[in-house]
């Protein structure tokens, strides 16, 4: 990070008011009558109604449009285990994005424990306060157990965005990139550098989208995860491959797709040259990708490359997914965010990139043109159509798959 960016970031978070979120009143509180309705004695009326029928909390409180962003700070961005309090700026930032892009009220909660069961108990005990829970920046493999346990215990959507948000946006971009390159999911050979929560979730979703398990070569710090290798946890075991490949150099040779969720500058030009014709490279390590786009494009001119950065084409950014996924889930009061809803989000996001881009999006991105192709495989985060495409698709999938407690809204068109 440059000194200028660091200075501006610290100023942004400190001024004019510390932090990035606040609480605003949604009703009047100007008269004694208002106060008697808002608090004692009038507040007793909705309390009694909710005690009689808990679902009335959605009618008389803000629960239905309230998401908690919760972390213990054990995997903050790419910075590692900074602790719960140091994760607060990230969680506030996530709350800001919920409000800015989907009109969802959000509050950050930092849980000061690395004990998995204590974290699960803490979150499950407060879950009914909210309409949904977004888990964030929790290290693997604990994050898998935490999310699974909370989904089982809670009757509201629980979504670990580091896993599923990354997977949804990656899958949408990959569908389009492979089509542009004249390839398909079913035949693509994929090398995945990284075996943490995001990598495992990405590969799981790609299997749902049609990728063959035997065509996935996953690598962790010790190399290829192959049959018979010792020290492979139960989550990595899902992607054991019967292969004699051992290193990234071995695994990348002939691959159609490289997906990097690992670290900077790990994909060399020689490795890139060994890939199949018309390859797809998702170098998503942030802030420094596995290979810089300038170097990749100078090495070969038949590839499509995406990164996690906003200053390059084809940014794989979770903000393309989670606000709108939660919007759709909340609006039909879904109890979970299931596989059908994730796939619906993938397909809606993929389809939007193929549509003509409105002038207001071009202006916001400060470009003259955007057209479906090698440099535009996925929509831009400032595209206002994301809300009206993804949220309805997710809501419809929730209803159709039987996890919604409300019917699909008539003439549903979500707005901020």
Coordinates of C-alpha atoms in Angstrom, one line a residue:
X1 CA 0.0 0.0 0.0
X2 CA 1.4 3.4 -1.0
X3 CA 1.8 6.1 1.7
X4 CA -0.8 8.2 -0.1
X5 CA -3.4 5.5 -0.1
X6 CA -2.6 4.6 3.6
X7 CA -3.0 8.2 4.6
X8 CA -6.3 8.6 2.7
X9 CA -7.7 5.3 4.0
X10 CA -7.0 6.3 7.6
X11 CA -8.5 9.7 7.1
X12 CA -11.6 8.1 5.4
X13 CA -12.2 5.9 8.4
X14 CA -11.6 8.7 11.0
X15 CA -13.4 11.7 9.5
X16 CA -15.8 13.4 9.7
X17 CA -17.1 10.7 12.1
X18 CA -15.2 7.7 13.2
X19 CA -16.2 4.5 11.4
X20 CA -18.4 3.9 8.4
X21 CA -21.9 3.1 9.7
X22 CA -24.5 4.6 12.0
X23 CA -28.1 4.0 13.2
X24 CA -30.9 6.1 12.1
X25 CA -34.5 6.4 13.3
X26 CA -37.3 5.1 10.9
X27 CA -40.2 6.7 12.7
X28 CA -41.0 9.9 14.6
X29 CA -39.9 10.6 18.2
X30 CA -40.8 14.2 18.6
X31 CA -43.7 14.2 21.0
X32 CA -44.7 12.6 24.3
X33 CA -47.2 10.6 22.4
X34 CA -44.4 9.3 20.1
X35 CA -42.3 8.3 23.1
X36 CA -45.3 6.5 24.7
X37 CA -45.7 4.5 21.5
X38 CA -42.0 3.8 20.9
X39 CA -41.2 2.8 24.5
X40 CA -43.3 2.5 27.7
X41 CA -46.2 1.8 27.8
X42 CA -46.9 1.3 24.1
X43 CA -44.0 -1.0 23.3
X44 CA -45.7 -3.7 25.4
X45 CA -48.3 -4.3 22.7
X46 CA -45.8 -5.6 20.0
X47 CA -43.9 -7.5 22.7
X48 CA -47.1 -9.4 23.6
X49 CA -47.9 -10.1 20.0
X50 CA -44.4 -11.5 19.3
X51 CA -44.5 -13.6 22.4
X52 CA -47.7 -15.1 21.0
X53 CA -46.4 -15.5 17.5
X54 CA -42.6 -15.1 16.9
X55 CA -43.1 -14.5 13.2
X56 CA -44.6 -11.1 14.1
X57 CA -41.1 -9.9 14.9
X58 CA -40.8 -9.4 11.1
X59 CA -43.9 -7.1 11.2
X60 CA -43.1 -5.1 14.3
X61 CA -39.3 -4.9 14.3
X62 CA -36.4 -4.3 11.9
X63 CA -35.5 -8.0 11.9
X64 CA -36.5 -8.7 8.3
X65 CA -34.1 -6.2 6.8
X66 CA -31.2 -6.7 9.3
X67 CA -28.1 -8.7 8.7
X68 CA -25.3 -9.3 11.1
X69 CA -21.7 -9.4 9.8
X70 CA -19.8 -11.5 12.2
X71 CA -16.1 -12.4 12.6
X72 CA -13.5 -13.5 15.1
X73 CA -10.7 -11.9 13.1
X74 CA -8.7 -15.1 12.5
X75 CA -8.3 -14.5 8.7
X76 CA -8.6 -10.8 8.1
X77 CA -8.3 -10.1 4.3
X78 CA -4.9 -11.4 3.4
X79 CA -3.4 -10.1 6.6
X80 CA -3.9 -13.2 8.7
X81 CA -5.0 -13.5 12.3
X82 CA -5.2 -9.9 13.5
X83 CA -7.8 -10.6 16.2
X84 CA -11.5 -9.7 16.5
X85 CA -11.2 -6.0 17.2
X86 CA -8.8 -5.4 14.3
X87 CA -11.3 -7.0 12.0
X88 CA -13.9 -4.3 12.9
X89 CA -13.1 -1.9 10.0
X90 CA -13.6 -4.8 7.5
X91 CA -16.9 -5.8 9.1
X92 CA -18.1 -2.2 9.1
X93 CA -17.1 -2.0 5.4
X94 CA -19.2 -5.1 4.7
X95 CA -22.2 -3.4 6.5
X96 CA -21.6 -0.3 4.3
X97 CA -21.8 -2.5 1.2
X98 CA -25.0 -4.2 2.3
X99 CA -26.6 -0.8 2.7
X100 CA -25.1 0.9 -0.4
X101 CA -25.9 -1.9 -2.9
X102 CA -29.0 -3.6 -1.6
X103 CA -30.6 -1.3 1.0
X104 CA -30.0 -3.8 3.8
X105 CA -29.4 -2.6 7.3
X106 CA -26.4 -4.3 8.8
X107 CA -24.5 -4.3 12.0
X108 CA -21.0 -5.7 12.7
X109 CA -20.3 -8.1 15.6
X110 CA -16.7 -9.1 16.5
X111 CA -16.6 -12.2 18.7
X112 CA -13.4 -12.4 20.7
X113 CA -12.7 -16.1 20.7
X114 CA -10.8 -18.7 18.6
X115 CA -12.7 -21.6 20.3
X116 CA -15.0 -23.0 17.6
X117 CA -17.7 -24.2 20.0
X118 CA -17.7 -20.9 21.9
X119 CA -18.1 -19.0 18.7
X120 CA -20.9 -21.2 17.5
X121 CA -22.8 -20.9 20.8
X122 CA -22.4 -17.1 20.9
X123 CA -23.7 -16.6 17.4
X124 CA -26.5 -19.1 17.6
X125 CA -27.7 -17.5 20.9
X126 CA -28.1 -14.0 19.3
X127 CA -29.2 -15.2 15.8
X128 CA -32.9 -14.5 16.3
X129 CA -32.1 -10.8 16.5
X130 CA -31.4 -10.8 12.8
X131 CA -32.9 -11.7 9.4
X132 CA -29.6 -13.2 8.2
X133 CA -26.0 -13.8 9.2
X134 CA -22.9 -13.1 7.1
X135 CA -19.9 -14.8 8.4
X136 CA -16.6 -13.2 7.5
X137 CA -12.8 -13.6 7.8
X138 CA -12.8 -16.8 9.8
X139 CA -9.9 -19.1 9.1
X140 CA -10.1 -22.6 7.6
X141 CA -10.8 -25.3 8.5
X142 CA -12.8 -24.0 11.5
X143 CA -15.0 -21.9 9.2
X144 CA -16.5 -25.0 7.6
X145 CA -17.6 -26.5 11.0
X146 CA -18.8 -23.1 12.2
X147 CA -21.0 -22.4 9.2
X148 CA -22.4 -26.0 9.1
X149 CA -23.3 -25.9 12.8
X150 CA -24.9 -22.5 12.5
X151 CA -27.0 -23.4 9.4
X152 CA -28.3 -26.4 11.4
X153 CA -29.0 -24.4 14.6
X154 CA -30.5 -21.2 13.0
X155 CA -33.7 -20.7 11.1
X156 CA -32.3 -17.7 9.2
X157 CA -29.8 -17.7 6.3
X158 CA -26.2 -18.1 7.4
X159 CA -23.7 -17.5 4.7
X160 CA -19.9 -17.5 4.9
X161 CA -19.1 -15.0 2.1
X162 CA -15.4 -15.8 2.0
X163 CA -16.5 -19.2 0.8
X164 CA -19.6 -18.8 -1.2
X165 CA -19.5 -15.2 -2.4
X166 CA -16.1 -15.9 -4.0
X167 CA -17.3 -19.2 -5.4
X168 CA -20.4 -17.6 -7.0
X169 CA -18.6 -14.7 -8.7
X170 CA -15.8 -17.0 -9.8
X171 CA -18.2 -19.5 -11.3
X172 CA -20.1 -16.7 -13.2
X173 CA -16.9 -15.3 -14.6
X174 CA -15.6 -18.7 -15.6
X175 CA -18.8 -19.7 -17.5
X176 CA -18.4 -16.6 -19.6
X177 CA -14.6 -16.9 -20.0
X178 CA -14.8 -20.5 -21.1
X179 CA -17.5 -19.7 -23.6
X180 CA -15.4 -16.9 -25.1
X181 CA -12.5 -19.2 -25.3
X182 CA -14.6 -21.9 -27.1
X183 CA -14.4 -24.3 -24.1
X184 CA -17.0 -25.8 -21.7
X185 CA -17.1 -26.6 -18.0
X186 CA -17.5 -30.4 -18.6
X187 CA -14.2 -30.7 -20.4
X188 CA -12.1 -28.0 -18.7
X189 CA -9.0 -29.0 -16.8
X190 CA -8.6 -26.8 -13.8
X191 CA -5.6 -26.1 -11.6
X192 CA -6.5 -24.5 -8.3
X193 CA -3.6 -23.0 -6.3
X194 CA -4.9 -22.7 -2.8
X195 CA -6.9 -25.1 -0.6
X196 CA -8.5 -22.8 2.0
X197 CA -12.1 -21.9 2.4
X198 CA -12.5 -19.9 -0.8
X199 CA -10.7 -22.5 -2.9
X200 CA -12.7 -25.4 -1.6
X201 CA -16.0 -23.6 -1.9
X202 CA -15.1 -22.5 -5.5
X203 CA -14.3 -26.1 -6.5
X204 CA -17.5 -27.4 -4.8
X205 CA -19.6 -25.0 -6.8
X206 CA -17.8 -25.7 -10.0
X207 CA -18.6 -29.4 -9.6
X208 CA -22.3 -28.4 -9.3
X209 CA -21.9 -26.3 -12.5
X210 CA -20.6 -29.3 -14.4
X211 CA -16.8 -29.6 -13.9
X212 CA -15.6 -33.1 -13.5
X213 CA -13.9 -34.0 -10.2
X214 CA -11.1 -35.8 -12.0
X215 CA -10.3 -32.7 -13.9
X216 CA -9.5 -30.6 -10.8
X217 CA -5.9 -30.5 -9.5
X218 CA -5.9 -28.7 -6.1
X219 CA -2.6 -27.6 -4.5
X220 CA -1.8 -26.4 -1.0
X221 CA 1.5 -25.2 0.4
X222 CA 2.9 -28.8 0.1
X223 CA 1.9 -29.2 -3.5
X224 CA -0.7 -31.3 -5.3
X225 CA -3.3 -33.0 -3.1
X226 CA -3.0 -36.5 -4.5
X227 CA -4.3 -39.9 -3.5
X228 CA -2.2 -41.3 -0.6
X229 CA -0.7 -38.1 0.5
X230 CA -0.5 -37.8 4.3
X231 CA -1.7 -34.8 6.4
X232 CA -4.7 -34.0 4.2
X233 CA -7.7 -32.8 6.2
X234 CA -11.3 -34.0 5.6
X235 CA -12.1 -30.9 3.5
X236 CA -9.1 -31.2 1.2
X237 CA -9.9 -35.0 0.9
X238 CA -12.8 -34.0 -1.3
X239 CA -10.3 -33.0 -4.0
X240 CA -7.8 -35.8 -3.8
X241 CA -6.8 -36.6 -7.4
X242 CA -5.4 -40.0 -8.6
X243 CA -2.3 -38.5 -10.3
X244 CA 1.4 -38.5 -10.4
X245 CA 1.5 -34.7 -10.5
X246 CA 3.2 -33.2 -7.5
X247 CA 4.1 -29.6 -8.1
X248 CA 2.5 -26.5 -9.6
X249 CA 4.7 -26.9 -12.6
X250 CA 3.3 -30.4 -13.1
X251 CA -0.3 -29.5 -12.5
X252 CA -0.4 -26.4 -14.7
X253 CA 0.9 -28.2 -17.8
X254 CA -2.0 -28.5 -20.3
X255 CA -4.5 -26.9 -17.9
X256 CA -7.4 -24.9 -19.4
X257 CA -8.0 -22.9 -16.3
X258 CA -5.8 -21.6 -13.5
X259 CA -7.6 -20.4 -10.3
X260 CA -5.3 -18.7 -7.8
X261 CA -6.4 -18.1 -4.2
X262 CA -3.0 -18.2 -2.7
X263 CA -0.3 -15.6 -2.9
X264 CA 1.6 -13.1 -5.0
X265 CA 3.7 -14.0 -8.1
X266 CA 3.4 -17.8 -7.8
X267 CA 2.5 -18.4 -11.4
X268 CA 5.5 -17.8 -13.6
X269 CA 5.6 -17.0 -17.3
X270 CA 7.0 -20.5 -18.0
X271 CA 4.1 -22.1 -16.2
X272 CA 1.6 -19.9 -18.1
X273 CA 3.2 -20.9 -21.5
X274 CA 2.7 -24.6 -20.6
X275 CA -1.0 -24.2 -20.3
X276 CA -3.4 -25.3 -23.0
X277 CA -4.4 -23.1 -25.9
X278 CA -6.7 -20.2 -25.1
X279 CA -6.3 -20.5 -21.3
X280 CA -8.3 -18.7 -18.6
X281 CA -6.4 -17.3 -15.6
X282 CA -8.1 -16.1 -12.4
X283 CA -5.3 -14.7 -10.3
X284 CA -7.3 -13.6 -7.3
X285 CA -4.7 -13.1 -4.6
X286 CA -5.1 -9.6 -3.2
X287 CA -3.6 -7.1 -3.3
X288 CA -0.9 -8.8 -5.4
X289 CA -2.1 -11.5 -7.8
X290 CA -0.4 -14.8 -8.6
X291 CA 0.7 -13.2 -11.9
X292 CA 0.4 -9.6 -12.9
X293 CA -1.9 -9.0 -15.9
X294 CA 0.7 -7.0 -17.7
X295 CA 3.2 -9.9 -17.5
X296 CA 0.6 -12.5 -18.3
X297 CA -0.6 -10.6 -21.4
X298 CA 3.0 -10.0 -22.5
X299 CA 3.7 -13.7 -22.2
X300 CA 0.8 -14.9 -24.4
X301 CA -2.0 -13.2 -26.2
X302 CA -4.6 -15.9 -26.3
X303 CA -5.6 -15.8 -22.7
X304 CA -8.3 -14.2 -20.6
X305 CA -7.2 -13.0 -17.2
X306 CA -9.2 -11.9 -14.1
X307 CA -7.9 -10.6 -10.8
X308 CA -9.4 -9.4 -7.5
X309 CA -8.4 -5.8 -8.2
X310 CA -10.5 -2.9 -9.4
X311 CA -7.7 -1.4 -11.4
X312 CA -7.7 -4.2 -13.9
X313 CA -10.3 -5.6 -16.2
X314 CA -12.4 -8.6 -15.0
X315 CA -12.5 -8.0 -11.3
X316 CA -13.7 -11.0 -9.3
X317 CA -15.3 -9.1 -6.4
X318 CA -17.7 -10.5 -3.8
X319 CA -19.7 -7.3 -3.8
X320 CA -21.2 -8.6 -7.1
X321 CA -22.9 -11.3 -5.1
X322 CA -23.6 -11.1 -1.3
X323 CA -25.8 -7.9 -1.1
X324 CA -28.2 -9.2 -3.8
X325 CA -28.2 -12.8 -2.6
X326 CA -29.2 -11.7 0.9
X327 CA -31.8 -9.2 -0.6
X328 CA -33.5 -12.0 -2.4
X329 CA -33.3 -14.4 0.6
X330 CA -34.7 -11.8 3.0
X331 CA -37.6 -10.8 0.7
X332 CA -39.0 -14.3 0.7
X333 CA -37.9 -15.0 4.3
X334 CA -35.7 -17.9 3.2
X335 CA -34.5 -20.2 6.1
X336 CA -31.2 -21.0 4.3
X337 CA -29.2 -20.0 1.3
X338 CA -29.0 -23.3 -0.5
X339 CA -27.3 -24.7 -3.6
X340 CA -30.2 -23.8 -5.8
X341 CA -30.0 -20.2 -4.8
X342 CA -26.3 -20.1 -5.3
X343 CA -26.6 -21.5 -8.8
X344 CA -29.4 -19.0 -9.6
X345 CA -27.1 -16.2 -8.6
X346 CA -24.3 -17.6 -10.8
X347 CA -26.5 -17.8 -13.8
X348 CA -28.0 -14.3 -13.3
X349 CA -24.6 -12.7 -12.9
X350 CA -23.3 -14.6 -15.9
X351 CA -26.2 -13.5 -18.1
X352 CA -26.0 -9.8 -17.1
X353 CA -22.4 -9.6 -18.5
X354 CA -23.8 -10.4 -21.9
X355 CA -26.3 -7.5 -21.9
X356 CA -25.5 -4.1 -23.4
X357 CA -24.0 -1.8 -20.7
X358 CA -26.0 1.4 -19.9
X359 CA -24.4 4.8 -20.2
X360 CA -24.7 5.5 -16.5
X361 CA -22.5 2.4 -15.8
X362 CA -19.9 3.5 -18.3
X363 CA -19.9 6.9 -16.7
X364 CA -19.5 5.5 -13.2
X365 CA -16.6 3.3 -14.5
X366 CA -15.1 6.2 -16.4
X367 CA -14.8 4.2 -19.7
X368 CA -16.3 4.7 -23.1
X369 CA -17.4 1.2 -23.8
X370 CA -17.8 -2.2 -22.2
X371 CA -18.8 -5.2 -24.3
X372 CA -19.0 -8.9 -23.5
X373 CA -15.6 -10.4 -24.4
X374 CA -12.1 -11.1 -23.1
X375 CA -11.9 -7.8 -21.1
X376 CA -15.5 -7.9 -19.9
X377 CA -16.5 -11.3 -18.6
X378 CA -18.3 -10.1 -15.5
X379 CA -20.4 -7.0 -14.6
X380 CA -18.9 -4.1 -12.8
X381 CA -19.8 -3.6 -9.1
X382 CA -21.4 -0.2 -9.8
X383 CA -23.9 -1.7 -12.2
X384 CA -27.3 -0.9 -10.7
X385 CA -28.9 -3.8 -12.6
X386 CA -27.2 -6.3 -10.3
X387 CA -30.0 -5.8 -7.7
X388 CA -32.8 -6.3 -10.1
X389 CA -31.3 -9.4 -11.7
X390 CA -29.7 -11.4 -8.9
X391 CA -32.2 -10.8 -6.0
X392 CA -35.2 -11.9 -8.0
X393 CA -33.3 -15.0 -9.3
X394 CA -32.3 -15.9 -5.8
X395 CA -35.8 -15.3 -4.4
X396 CA -37.4 -17.4 -7.1
X397 CA -34.9 -20.3 -6.4
X398 CA -35.7 -20.1 -2.7
X399 CA -39.4 -20.4 -3.4
X400 CA -39.1 -23.1 -6.0
X401 CA -36.7 -25.2 -3.7
X402 CA -39.1 -25.0 -0.8
X403 CA -36.9 -23.0 1.7
X404 CA -38.9 -19.7 1.5
X405 CA -41.6 -18.9 4.1
X406 CA -43.2 -16.3 1.9
X407 CA -44.5 -16.6 -1.7
X408 CA -42.6 -14.9 -4.5
X409 CA -43.7 -11.3 -4.4
X410 CA -46.0 -10.2 -7.1
X411 CA -44.2 -7.8 -9.6
X412 CA -41.1 -8.2 -7.5
X413 CA -38.5 -5.5 -8.4
X414 CA -36.2 -4.7 -5.4
X415 CA -35.0 -1.1 -5.0
X416 CA -32.7 0.7 -2.7

